[in-house]
Amino acid sequence: MGKFNDRLMTEFWPPRGWRLGRDLTYTTKDITADEIKTLKAVGVKIKRDTNKTESIVVPSGFETDLASVPRAAWALIAPWDVARAAIVHDLLYKTIRQYRWKMKDKEDADLIAKAKKASDKVFYHAMKDADPSVPSWKIYASWKAVDLFGKSSIIPNKDNI
């Protein structure tokens, strides 16, 4: 079971963004050594503590849209329902995009696929570890959405790296 360091402290950053006012840390034991190795290979900074838990830190100042939920779906799943997990996931996807941008034509497609899968797994577990709790159907629906449609979100361009 994982945990977050605290509640979010964010500032609205128009037109649709938010900026973190302090670091957001997610600590978990739910990712494997291979998944950690994969995420580190694309540039994700993961800290390991003496309790053999892994921590991902989203730094203060990080810009996010919370969760990329279509406005029409907000009655079911609003961005703030899964916000902390989504911010961690945004950092992971951004790191994958930066890796791909840097590697250009030399990127390892298998590594990219594994990094996306590991990032989606972190998102899933972070939603499960949220307090207040996220209903299981929202966790599954949110995770399935990034599983099915997240491939376009890891394609880099000059505006998203």
mmCIF file of N, CA, C and O in Angstrom, residues 73-116:
data_model
loop_
_atom_site.group_PDB
_atom_site.id
_atom_site.type_symbol
_atom_site.label_atom_id
_atom_site.label_comp_id
_atom_site.label_asym_id
_atom_site.label_seq_id
_atom_site.Cartn_x
_atom_site.Cartn_y
_atom_site.Cartn_z
ATOM 1 N N ALA A 73 -17.823 14.265 -19.291
ATOM 2 C CA ALA A 73 -17.772 13.135 -18.363
ATOM 3 C C ALA A 73 -17.614 13.559 -16.902
ATOM 4 O O ALA A 73 -17.595 12.715 -16.010
ATOM 5 N N TRP A 74 -17.511 14.852 -16.637
ATOM 6 C CA TRP A 74 -17.256 15.318 -15.278
ATOM 7 C C TRP A 74 -18.351 14.924 -14.284
ATOM 8 O O TRP A 74 -18.086 14.826 -13.087
ATOM 9 N N ALA A 75 -19.552 14.688 -14.734
ATOM 10 C CA ALA A 75 -20.608 14.254 -13.819
ATOM 11 C C ALA A 75 -20.279 12.870 -13.244
ATOM 12 O O ALA A 75 -20.706 12.537 -12.136
ATOM 13 N N LEU A 76 -19.506 12.096 -13.992
ATOM 14 C CA LEU A 76 -19.115 10.761 -13.535
ATOM 15 C C LEU A 76 -17.740 10.758 -12.868
ATOM 16 O O LEU A 76 -17.572 10.229 -11.780
ATOM 17 N N ILE A 77 -16.759 11.318 -13.556
ATOM 18 C CA ILE A 77 -15.397 11.390 -13.029
ATOM 19 C C ILE A 77 -14.868 12.795 -13.291
ATOM 20 O O ILE A 77 -14.587 13.155 -14.432
ATOM 21 N N ALA A 78 -14.764 13.564 -12.235
ATOM 22 C CA ALA A 78 -14.221 14.922 -12.356
ATOM 23 C C ALA A 78 -12.703 14.869 -12.162
ATOM 24 O O ALA A 78 -12.198 13.969 -11.486
ATOM 25 N N PRO A 79 -11.970 15.827 -12.731
ATOM 26 C CA PRO A 79 -10.512 15.815 -12.595
ATOM 27 C C PRO A 79 -10.034 15.772 -11.144
ATOM 28 O O PRO A 79 -9.027 15.143 -10.832
ATOM 29 N N TRP A 80 -10.740 16.417 -10.250
ATOM 30 C CA TRP A 80 -10.296 16.445 -8.847
ATOM 31 C C TRP A 80 -10.557 15.130 -8.122
ATOM 32 O O TRP A 80 -10.004 14.895 -7.058
ATOM 33 N N ASP A 81 -11.368 14.234 -8.698
ATOM 34 C CA ASP A 81 -11.607 12.922 -8.087
ATOM 35 C C ASP A 81 -10.316 12.105 -8.000
ATOM 36 O O ASP A 81 -10.133 11.326 -7.070
ATOM 37 N N VAL A 82 -9.465 12.255 -8.991
ATOM 38 C CA VAL A 82 -8.239 11.457 -9.074
ATOM 39 C C VAL A 82 -7.004 12.354 -9.213
ATOM 40 O O VAL A 82 -5.982 11.931 -9.728
ATOM 41 N N ALA A 83 -7.095 13.584 -8.717
ATOM 42 C CA ALA A 83 -6.096 14.615 -8.996
ATOM 43 C C ALA A 83 -4.669 14.239 -8.608
ATOM 44 O O ALA A 83 -3.752 14.377 -9.427
ATOM 45 N N ARG A 84 -4.448 13.786 -7.379
ATOM 46 C CA ARG A 84 -3.064 13.505 -6.971
ATOM 47 C C ARG A 84 -2.450 12.392 -7.816
ATOM 48 O O ARG A 84 -1.310 12.507 -8.279
ATOM 49 N N ALA A 85 -3.200 11.324 -8.040
ATOM 50 C CA ALA A 85 -2.695 10.235 -8.881
ATOM 51 C C ALA A 85 -2.445 10.725 -10.305
ATOM 52 O O ALA A 85 -1.452 10.360 -10.940
ATOM 53 N N ALA A 86 -3.337 11.579 -10.808
ATOM 54 C CA ALA A 86 -3.200 12.100 -12.169
ATOM 55 C C ALA A 86 -1.965 12.989 -12.305
ATOM 56 O O ALA A 86 -1.290 12.968 -13.343
ATOM 57 N N ILE A 87 -1.645 13.753 -11.277
ATOM 58 C CA ILE A 87 -0.458 14.619 -11.332
ATOM 59 C C ILE A 87 0.809 13.769 -11.382
ATOM 60 O O ILE A 87 1.722 14.059 -12.157
ATOM 61 N N VAL A 88 0.871 12.723 -10.585
ATOM 62 C CA VAL A 88 2.023 11.811 -10.635
ATOM 63 C C VAL A 88 2.113 11.194 -12.031
ATOM 64 O O VAL A 88 3.188 11.144 -12.638
ATOM 65 N N HIS A 89 0.981 10.777 -12.562
ATOM 66 C CA HIS A 89 0.934 10.176 -13.901
ATOM 67 C C HIS A 89 1.364 11.192 -14.963
ATOM 68 O O HIS A 89 2.100 10.842 -15.895
ATOM 69 N N ASP A 90 0.939 12.446 -14.820
ATOM 70 C CA ASP A 90 1.365 13.499 -15.749
ATOM 71 C C ASP A 90 2.886 13.636 -15.761
ATOM 72 O O ASP A 90 3.495 13.777 -16.827
ATOM 73 N N LEU A 91 3.499 13.598 -14.581
ATOM 74 C CA LEU A 91 4.959 13.686 -14.508
ATOM 75 C C LEU A 91 5.606 12.504 -15.233
ATOM 76 O O LEU A 91 6.562 12.684 -15.991
ATOM 77 N N LEU A 92 5.075 11.307 -15.027
ATOM 78 C CA LEU A 92 5.644 10.119 -15.670
ATOM 79 C C LEU A 92 5.524 10.212 -17.185
ATOM 80 O O LEU A 92 6.501 9.947 -17.910
ATOM 81 N N TYR A 93 4.350 10.592 -17.679
ATOM 82 C CA TYR A 93 4.172 10.732 -19.121
ATOM 83 C C TYR A 93 5.056 11.851 -19.684
ATOM 84 O O TYR A 93 5.616 11.718 -20.770
ATOM 85 N N LYS A 94 5.177 12.948 -18.958
ATOM 86 C CA LYS A 94 6.034 14.046 -19.432
ATOM 87 C C LYS A 94 7.476 13.568 -19.547
ATOM 88 O O LYS A 94 8.174 13.898 -20.518
ATOM 89 N N THR A 95 7.926 12.780 -18.585
ATOM 90 C CA THR A 95 9.293 12.257 -18.623
ATOM 91 C C THR A 95 9.483 11.334 -19.826
ATOM 92 O O THR A 95 10.529 11.374 -20.481
ATOM 93 N N ILE A 96 8.478 10.518 -20.128
ATOM 94 C CA ILE A 96 8.549 9.654 -21.316
ATOM 95 C C ILE A 96 8.644 10.520 -22.575
ATOM 96 O O ILE A 96 9.459 10.250 -23.465
ATOM 97 N N ARG A 97 7.817 11.567 -22.653
ATOM 98 C CA ARG A 97 7.875 12.456 -23.833
ATOM 99 C C ARG A 97 9.253 13.109 -23.969
ATOM 100 O O ARG A 97 9.802 13.208 -25.073
ATOM 101 N N GLN A 98 9.820 13.555 -22.853
ATOM 102 C CA GLN A 98 11.144 14.187 -22.893
ATOM 103 C C GLN A 98 12.211 13.202 -23.359
ATOM 104 O O GLN A 98 13.089 13.563 -24.144
ATOM 105 N N TYR A 99 12.112 11.969 -22.893
ATOM 106 C CA TYR A 99 13.043 10.931 -23.335
ATOM 107 C C TYR A 99 12.921 10.723 -24.849
ATOM 108 O O TYR A 99 13.912 10.680 -25.573
ATOM 109 N N ARG A 100 11.682 10.613 -25.313
ATOM 110 C CA ARG A 100 11.459 10.381 -26.737
ATOM 111 C C ARG A 100 11.959 11.560 -27.575
ATOM 112 O O ARG A 100 12.524 11.361 -28.655
ATOM 113 N N TRP A 101 11.756 12.770 -27.089
ATOM 114 C CA TRP A 101 12.195 13.974 -27.799
ATOM 115 C C TRP A 101 13.716 13.986 -27.905
ATOM 116 O O TRP A 101 14.274 14.284 -28.957
ATOM 117 N N LYS A 102 14.361 13.640 -26.800
ATOM 118 C CA LYS A 102 15.818 13.631 -26.762
ATOM 119 C C LYS A 102 16.388 12.528 -27.650
ATOM 120 O O LYS A 102 17.383 12.725 -28.343
ATOM 121 N N MET A 103 15.759 11.372 -27.670
ATOM 122 C CA MET A 103 16.273 10.224 -28.412
ATOM 123 C C MET A 103 15.917 10.276 -29.896
ATOM 124 O O MET A 103 16.542 9.578 -30.689
ATOM 125 N N LYS A 104 14.899 11.053 -30.248
ATOM 126 C CA LYS A 104 14.428 11.181 -31.637
ATOM 127 C C LYS A 104 14.296 9.819 -32.308
ATOM 128 O O LYS A 104 13.499 9.010 -31.901
ATOM 129 N N ASP A 105 15.109 9.542 -33.299
ATOM 130 C CA ASP A 105 14.991 8.306 -34.079
ATOM 131 C C ASP A 105 15.683 7.105 -33.434
ATOM 132 O O ASP A 105 15.624 6.003 -33.966
ATOM 133 N N LYS A 106 16.341 7.314 -32.295
ATOM 134 C CA LYS A 106 17.083 6.227 -31.648
ATOM 135 C C LYS A 106 16.326 5.632 -30.463
ATOM 136 O O LYS A 106 16.881 4.825 -29.733
ATOM 137 N N GLU A 107 15.070 6.014 -30.291
ATOM 138 C CA GLU A 107 14.333 5.524 -29.127
ATOM 139 C C GLU A 107 14.058 4.031 -29.231
ATOM 140 O O GLU A 107 13.963 3.471 -30.317
ATOM 141 N N ASP A 108 13.929 3.407 -28.088
ATOM 142 C CA ASP A 108 13.659 1.982 -27.973
ATOM 143 C C ASP A 108 12.140 1.806 -27.793
ATOM 144 O O ASP A 108 11.603 2.126 -26.729
ATOM 145 N N ALA A 109 11.459 1.316 -28.821
ATOM 146 C CA ALA A 109 9.994 1.183 -28.780
ATOM 147 C C ALA A 109 9.530 0.266 -27.661
ATOM 148 O O ALA A 109 8.503 0.529 -27.024
ATOM 149 N N ASP A 110 10.275 -0.782 -27.395
ATOM 150 C CA ASP A 110 9.918 -1.702 -26.317
ATOM 151 C C ASP A 110 10.021 -1.007 -24.954
ATOM 152 O O ASP A 110 9.150 -1.165 -24.101
ATOM 153 N N LEU A 111 11.075 -0.227 -24.775
ATOM 154 C CA LEU A 111 11.249 0.530 -23.530
ATOM 155 C C LEU A 111 10.104 1.526 -23.343
ATOM 156 O O LEU A 111 9.560 1.650 -22.238
ATOM 157 N N ILE A 112 9.720 2.211 -24.405
ATOM 158 C CA ILE A 112 8.619 3.185 -24.340
ATOM 159 C C ILE A 112 7.329 2.474 -23.925
ATOM 160 O O ILE A 112 6.599 2.950 -23.048
ATOM 161 N N ALA A 113 7.041 1.339 -24.532
ATOM 162 C CA ALA A 113 5.823 0.586 -24.205
ATOM 163 C C ALA A 113 5.832 0.135 -22.745
ATOM 164 O O ALA A 113 4.818 0.229 -22.038
ATOM 165 N N LYS A 114 6.986 -0.344 -22.270
ATOM 166 C CA LYS A 114 7.092 -0.786 -20.879
ATOM 167 C C LYS A 114 6.969 0.397 -19.914
ATOM 168 O O LYS A 114 6.360 0.265 -18.850
ATOM 169 N N ALA A 115 7.538 1.533 -20.281
ATOM 170 C CA ALA A 115 7.456 2.720 -19.424
ATOM 171 C C ALA A 115 6.018 3.229 -19.335
ATOM 172 O O ALA A 115 5.557 3.635 -18.258
ATOM 173 N N LYS A 116 5.298 3.181 -20.443
ATOM 174 C CA LYS A 116 3.887 3.587 -20.414
ATOM 175 C C LYS A 116 3.089 2.651 -19.518
ATOM 176 O O LYS A 116 2.303 3.086 -18.679
#
